[in-house]
XYZ file of C-alpha atoms in Angstrom:
461
model
C -0.077 0.067 0.101
C 1.286 3.406 -0.945
C 1.470 5.682 2.048
C 0.914 9.509 1.371
C 3.338 11.813 3.032
C 2.270 15.423 3.801
C 4.428 18.406 4.175
C 3.985 20.061 7.394
C 3.817 23.864 6.831
C 0.881 25.866 7.631
C -0.755 28.721 5.673
C -2.597 31.778 7.231
C -4.982 33.518 4.750
C -6.706 36.668 5.815
C -6.388 35.886 9.582
C -7.393 32.249 9.280
C -5.256 29.057 9.485
C -5.866 26.391 6.895
C -4.003 23.148 6.468
C -1.583 22.715 3.362
C -0.562 19.177 1.814
C 2.650 19.564 3.873
C 3.693 19.232 7.604
C 5.487 20.887 8.449
C 15.532 15.082 25.996
C 15.784 12.601 28.276
C 19.402 13.607 28.878
C 22.138 11.335 29.877
C 25.392 12.417 31.667
C 28.052 12.526 28.877
C 31.675 13.675 28.737
C 32.265 17.331 28.366
C 36.031 17.267 28.292
C 39.077 15.049 28.942
C 42.266 17.017 30.179
C 45.562 15.764 31.334
C 45.807 16.505 35.113
C 49.267 15.492 36.034
C 51.919 12.793 35.754
C 53.173 10.245 38.114
C 56.424 8.530 36.922
C 55.362 6.628 33.870
C 51.930 7.233 34.178
C 49.494 10.122 32.904
C 46.426 11.025 34.761
C 43.537 12.508 33.070
C 40.449 14.199 34.404
C 37.218 13.381 32.763
C 34.569 16.300 33.126
C 30.867 15.205 32.741
C 28.248 17.549 31.572
C 26.540 17.479 35.182
C 29.621 19.119 36.796
C 31.106 15.728 38.283
C 34.374 14.354 37.294
C 36.672 11.215 37.483
C 40.085 10.336 36.593
C 41.796 7.544 34.938
C 45.453 6.628 34.060
C 47.296 5.622 30.950
C 50.966 4.690 30.213
C 52.864 7.854 29.548
C 53.128 8.452 25.828
C 50.529 5.804 24.800
C 47.886 8.570 24.362
C 49.469 11.764 25.183
C 47.113 13.750 23.361
C 43.669 13.845 24.926
C 42.022 14.720 21.688
C 43.066 11.321 20.317
C 41.339 9.354 23.360
C 38.285 7.607 22.555
C 35.538 6.045 24.775
C 37.041 2.599 23.807
C 40.461 3.770 25.105
C 38.742 4.686 28.525
C 36.917 1.412 28.603
C 40.216 -0.618 27.822
C 41.826 1.176 30.768
C 38.949 0.600 32.985
C 39.014 -3.143 32.517
C 42.681 -3.196 33.313
C 41.868 -1.802 36.705
C 38.603 -3.417 37.343
C 38.496 -6.646 35.577
C 38.261 -8.160 32.077
C 34.857 -9.486 32.838
C 33.134 -5.900 32.915
C 30.877 -5.350 29.871
C 30.843 -2.347 27.777
C 27.182 -1.711 28.804
C 28.039 -2.023 32.705
C 30.877 0.432 32.027
C 28.543 3.013 30.370
C 26.004 2.374 33.138
C 28.440 3.037 36.100
C 30.472 5.985 34.549
C 28.786 7.368 31.710
C 25.170 7.451 32.147
C 22.756 8.851 34.857
C 19.091 9.924 34.344
C 18.740 13.634 34.384
C 16.137 16.112 33.520
C 16.082 16.951 29.922
C 14.940 20.426 30.474
C 18.405 21.834 30.356
C 19.103 20.220 26.842
C 15.856 21.614 25.455
C 16.310 25.063 26.907
C 19.940 25.172 25.089
C 18.184 24.083 21.907
C 15.597 26.702 22.282
C 18.209 29.354 21.930
C 18.941 28.226 18.224
C 15.024 27.932 17.292
C 12.966 30.283 15.491
C 9.557 30.494 14.102
C 9.198 31.547 10.253
C 6.543 33.373 8.626
C 6.860 34.110 4.702
C 4.372 36.485 3.130
C 3.024 35.904 -0.565
C 0.376 37.442 -2.636
C -1.987 35.959 -5.096
C -3.487 38.056 -7.765
C -6.857 36.856 -9.336
C -8.890 38.479 -11.977
C -12.588 38.862 -12.033
C -14.641 38.497 -15.118
C -18.192 39.875 -16.287
C -21.048 37.920 -17.469
C -19.678 37.776 -20.837
C -16.149 36.530 -19.536
C -14.395 39.799 -20.039
C -11.868 40.786 -17.344
C -13.079 43.660 -15.248
C -10.620 43.696 -12.526
C -8.182 42.103 -10.296
C -7.889 41.394 -6.602
C -4.638 40.778 -4.737
C -4.890 38.492 -1.512
C -2.082 38.055 0.934
C -1.063 34.829 2.604
C 1.351 33.658 5.200
C 3.281 30.385 5.027
C 4.303 29.366 8.578
C 7.041 27.257 9.434
C 10.179 26.877 11.609
C 13.836 27.206 11.609
C 17.159 26.846 13.121
C 20.093 29.442 13.850
C 22.885 27.584 11.852
C 25.734 30.199 11.913
C 26.285 33.687 13.357
C 28.968 36.088 12.136
C 29.680 39.685 12.672
C 27.292 40.700 9.933
C 24.849 38.081 9.458
C 23.032 35.253 11.325
C 22.183 32.364 8.933
C 18.991 30.335 9.382
C 17.955 27.194 7.801
C 14.349 26.172 7.033
C 12.596 23.976 4.426
C 12.397 25.047 0.833
C 8.548 24.379 0.925
C 8.282 26.960 3.563
C 9.657 29.883 1.497
C 8.183 28.635 -1.854
C 4.728 29.650 -2.865
C 3.411 27.210 -5.522
C 0.548 29.226 -6.444
C 1.679 32.669 -5.497
C 2.532 35.507 -7.625
C 6.225 35.025 -6.803
C 8.111 31.560 -6.280
C 10.125 32.693 -3.329
C 8.720 34.788 -0.505
C 10.069 38.148 -0.655
C 8.731 39.318 2.690
C 10.122 36.890 5.547
C 10.263 37.348 9.185
C 11.662 35.230 12.107
C 10.592 35.419 15.757
C 12.977 34.064 18.497
C 11.906 31.843 21.457
C 10.690 33.989 24.329
C 9.722 36.894 21.984
C 7.152 35.104 20.346
C 4.648 36.860 18.282
C 3.031 36.756 14.811
C 2.060 38.951 11.922
C -1.386 40.068 11.753
C -3.729 41.597 9.107
C -5.040 44.988 9.959
C -8.595 44.019 8.462
C -10.043 41.334 6.334
C -9.451 43.483 3.342
C -5.838 44.272 4.149
C -3.338 43.500 1.140
C -0.368 42.892 3.454
C 0.468 41.987 6.917
C 1.851 43.939 9.874
C 4.800 43.162 12.193
C 5.518 44.169 15.740
C 8.954 45.114 17.180
C 9.698 41.267 17.802
C 9.883 40.508 14.038
C 13.304 39.997 12.410
C 13.384 40.737 8.696
C 15.301 38.094 6.672
C 16.297 37.737 3.159
C 16.368 34.727 1.172
C 20.042 33.559 0.487
C 19.296 30.246 -1.588
C 17.961 27.119 -1.490
C 17.281 23.405 -3.061
C 13.913 22.002 -3.867
C 15.740 18.556 -4.441
C 16.796 18.514 -0.815
C 13.859 20.569 0.630
C 16.410 22.883 2.355
C 16.425 26.953 2.312
C 19.029 29.405 3.802
C 17.786 32.958 5.063
C 19.839 35.446 6.805
C 19.236 38.370 9.135
C 21.246 40.963 10.297
C 23.185 40.007 13.505
C 22.601 43.237 14.995
C 18.760 42.831 14.529
C 19.004 39.420 16.117
C 21.109 40.762 19.046
C 18.776 43.680 19.616
C 15.892 41.277 20.397
C 18.092 38.714 22.536
C 21.893 38.640 22.562
C 21.628 34.967 24.197
C 20.953 33.320 20.907
C 23.420 30.774 19.621
C 24.020 28.651 16.727
C 23.109 24.866 16.878
C 25.614 22.335 17.780
C 25.812 19.670 14.851
C 25.901 15.987 15.755
C 28.373 13.674 13.523
C 25.385 11.217 12.930
C 22.447 9.467 14.670
C 21.366 5.870 15.228
C 17.960 3.980 15.451
C 16.535 4.179 19.016
C 18.198 7.407 19.981
C 16.184 10.151 21.358
C 14.793 12.611 18.822
C 13.643 16.140 20.134
C 11.638 18.127 17.580
C 11.405 21.916 18.114
C 8.895 23.910 15.805
C 6.202 26.303 15.679
C 3.290 23.934 15.134
C 0.148 25.928 13.987
C 1.850 29.241 14.309
C 0.908 28.990 18.062
C 4.540 29.516 19.094
C 7.758 27.426 19.575
C 7.225 24.247 21.300
C 9.063 20.889 21.928
C 8.195 17.290 21.586
C 10.201 14.112 22.007
C 10.564 10.646 20.626
C 12.975 8.426 19.096
C 14.628 7.841 15.693
C 12.721 4.886 14.032
C 14.473 4.483 10.937
C 17.747 5.843 9.908
C 17.311 5.975 6.334
C 14.052 5.997 4.209
C 12.834 7.413 0.866
C 9.771 9.270 0.913
C 7.885 11.172 -1.959
C 7.007 14.756 -1.764
C 5.238 17.206 -4.005
C 6.474 20.858 -3.477
C 5.923 22.350 -6.907
C 3.551 20.089 -8.784
C 6.402 17.432 -9.349
C 7.053 14.513 -7.101
C 10.534 13.946 -5.852
C 12.240 11.323 -3.766
C 13.880 12.627 -0.538
C 16.100 10.699 1.772
C 14.792 11.027 5.320
C 14.974 10.035 8.917
C 11.771 8.379 10.266
C 10.826 9.418 13.735
C 7.835 8.913 16.173
C 8.404 12.333 17.502
C 5.135 14.275 17.182
C 5.343 17.099 14.730
C 2.387 19.219 13.262
C 1.549 21.698 10.350
C 3.940 24.636 11.222
C 6.844 22.231 12.442
C 8.328 22.221 8.892
C 12.047 23.377 9.004
C 12.367 23.067 12.850
C 15.364 21.458 14.212
C 15.551 17.566 15.173
C 18.025 17.133 18.178
C 19.485 14.232 20.013
C 19.735 13.628 23.675
C 22.739 15.986 23.977
C 21.191 18.914 22.281
C 23.030 18.321 18.909
C 21.230 18.782 15.530
C 20.471 15.551 13.685
C 17.822 16.600 11.126
C 15.185 19.150 9.950
C 11.677 18.126 10.353
C 9.727 18.467 7.117
C 6.861 15.801 6.670
C 4.502 13.356 8.359
C 2.633 10.455 7.222
C -0.990 11.175 5.781
C -2.508 7.929 7.230
C -0.382 6.852 10.260
C 0.197 8.520 13.645
C 3.648 9.028 14.872
C 5.245 8.100 11.538
C 7.097 11.615 10.702
C 10.134 12.427 8.913
C 13.150 14.602 8.918
C 15.878 15.521 6.426
C 19.228 14.057 7.767
C 21.899 16.418 9.139
C 24.410 15.543 6.422
C 22.054 16.914 4.026
C 21.031 19.883 5.901
C 24.682 21.034 6.477
C 25.945 20.083 3.084
C 23.407 22.083 1.222
C 23.550 25.036 3.620
C 27.304 25.241 3.591
C 27.347 24.726 -0.161
C 25.125 27.657 -0.677
C 26.725 29.974 1.793
C 30.296 29.197 0.875
C 29.790 29.308 -2.835
C 27.861 32.458 -2.718
C 25.108 31.008 -4.912
C 21.455 30.776 -4.567
C 21.293 27.123 -5.360
C 23.602 24.151 -4.832
C 26.680 23.860 -6.770
C 28.230 20.120 -7.166
C 30.407 18.098 -9.284
C 29.180 14.970 -11.224
C 31.607 12.016 -10.534
C 30.251 10.188 -13.514
C 29.585 6.735 -12.231
C 26.417 4.499 -11.670
C 26.663 2.392 -8.519
C 24.594 -0.648 -7.500
C 24.723 -1.786 -3.800
C 24.696 -5.412 -2.561
C 25.117 -7.325 0.486
C 23.382 -5.017 2.711
C 23.875 -6.251 6.249
C 23.824 -5.008 9.951
C 27.249 -4.884 11.616
C 27.376 -4.729 15.590
C 30.172 -2.603 17.331
C 30.915 -4.173 20.627
C 32.858 -1.165 21.857
C 30.133 1.454 21.257
C 27.187 -0.914 21.744
C 25.812 0.221 18.324
C 24.911 -1.315 15.110
C 25.360 0.008 11.577
C 23.990 -1.063 8.229
C 26.807 -1.471 5.480
C 26.557 -2.210 1.894
C 29.010 -3.087 -0.862
C 29.034 -0.329 -3.542
C 29.963 -1.638 -7.043
C 30.637 0.530 -10.084
C 27.977 -0.359 -12.721
C 29.159 1.877 -15.482
C 31.338 4.961 -15.817
C 30.617 7.963 -18.182
C 33.126 8.511 -20.832
C 35.402 11.781 -20.399
C 33.817 12.059 -16.625
C 35.825 12.797 -13.661
C 35.655 9.016 -12.683
C 37.156 7.918 -15.997
C 39.985 10.588 -15.954
C 41.033 9.155 -12.573
C 40.909 5.499 -13.683
C 37.538 4.152 -12.082
C 36.382 0.998 -13.958
C 33.063 -0.841 -14.054
C 33.239 -3.553 -11.548
C 35.375 -1.794 -8.991
C 34.080 -1.699 -5.434
C 33.980 1.820 -4.051
C 35.651 1.822 -0.584
C 36.195 5.426 0.230
C 36.614 8.915 -1.024
C 39.725 11.080 -0.331
C 39.324 14.781 -0.218
C 42.322 16.955 0.496
C 43.966 14.044 2.045
C 40.925 13.234 4.310
C 39.370 9.607 3.951
C 35.870 8.990 4.275
C 34.525 5.585 4.120
C 31.659 4.673 1.445
C 29.532 2.381 3.589
C 26.211 3.305 2.262
C 24.855 3.873 -1.242
C 24.053 7.780 -0.054
C 27.418 8.576 1.206
C 28.954 9.700 -1.978
C 26.168 12.158 -2.801
C 26.372 13.294 0.749
C 30.023 14.121 0.404
C 29.834 15.614 -3.027
C 27.886 18.505 -1.472
C 30.843 19.480 0.592
C 33.389 19.509 -2.414
C 34.667 22.981 -3.679
C 36.647 24.380 -6.328
C 40.377 23.674 -5.835
C 39.656 20.427 -3.741
C 41.731 17.229 -4.851
C 39.859 14.207 -4.781
C 40.527 10.539 -5.124
C 38.636 7.201 -4.840
C 39.684 4.182 -3.019
C 38.601 1.232 -4.887
C 39.027 -2.612 -4.766
C 39.154 -4.987 -7.573
C 40.023 -8.565 -7.615
C 40.574 -8.262 -3.883
C 43.295 -5.573 -4.217
C 42.604 -2.075 -2.642
C 44.044 0.853 -4.339
C 43.733 4.564 -4.655
C 43.010 6.160 -7.998
C 44.869 8.996 -9.394
C 44.118 12.583 -8.052
C 41.730 14.967 -9.747
C 41.492 18.821 -8.755
C 38.125 20.237 -9.033
C 37.730 23.348 -11.220
C 34.951 25.914 -10.758
C 33.468 24.732 -14.048
C 33.072 21.351 -12.691
C 30.455 22.765 -10.278
C 27.158 22.971 -11.817
């Protein structure tokens, strides 16, 4: 059975809210820092500071992990076993030293500093006709598209805000992209209002922050706005840019913060149900496929563009859609796509995504779940095989051949494993002119690096 998906934005027309086709932490104590405290003979003693303010110490042999930035949770676990016994499981270690039930309020409160409500104004002009079908006049009707957003970056001049593309896009309006957009910060929440039913525009109070559209991608449902930083700080200088997670896993907490129904910023909590799923959305009359995270976190019309955060308050996605038939089946754009699109637009100085085409088609096989005993987490892995190579493409120039297994991509010397079919397209969003890229391939059991290719501005399309 095909399940309809709906975008979760809301529309306000002449003062009334109507539904569109779209929708819009239980915290755990974690490590805040690891610092070398002192040395005793051949031993280095490190202090672990936790997010609840408590501390503990552990010891390593001098020189074996001299740089605290290289110490992993696995290192600490191994050192713990040496002192307290090899039969201590990783779960027991986490339970004793790294986890403790705590109130999620502080996590949510921190996320609220990075959350905004978004109001995009549109106008629709219609023509009236007489009895004979002749045009006799026009009428302009204002409307508001209501959504949510996150504060992504703050610099001296501008504060960059991310929301969904479908929030700023007016399918049936006189203009495709809203030319009048405002956001409100948490704690200074208000909303635009029409002076009367005959008003042709909306009014805004002193809490509204004017934004301009920087760029966006309808193919990824991500848009970037910016406001003057001085205007943001004039309302509240306690705002902050979001912290960004490196990833997410099934079962972890998923906290959504948005502006459901245009009633103000609020938070809901659930878990990540599926870490990778493709859904179909129609933003502009064309159905497109979007890679998504499935969550059971409650989101509603007006939640579109709001942040999805993990138990530590780090961004893991951007909520954008809900299931049209099932409750508690909602979706978010993965953080890799959100940041990849936003950085691409901001850094390239363009109003849309610019990226290279590698020139390969890839098939996946041997999909499997691999369990990591150290972290206690499992990850889906796939084998990626080159099915074909386009003539005179980047792939053909660096020596990729049909039948090669893709193992990794190397960008400016930094290697990233290609474990899932979507990894390559995510990384391509981050590649810029001047970057040197190589692929790591395996053929006949032998793993090799291809020759290098330096990306030019003409490669970015």
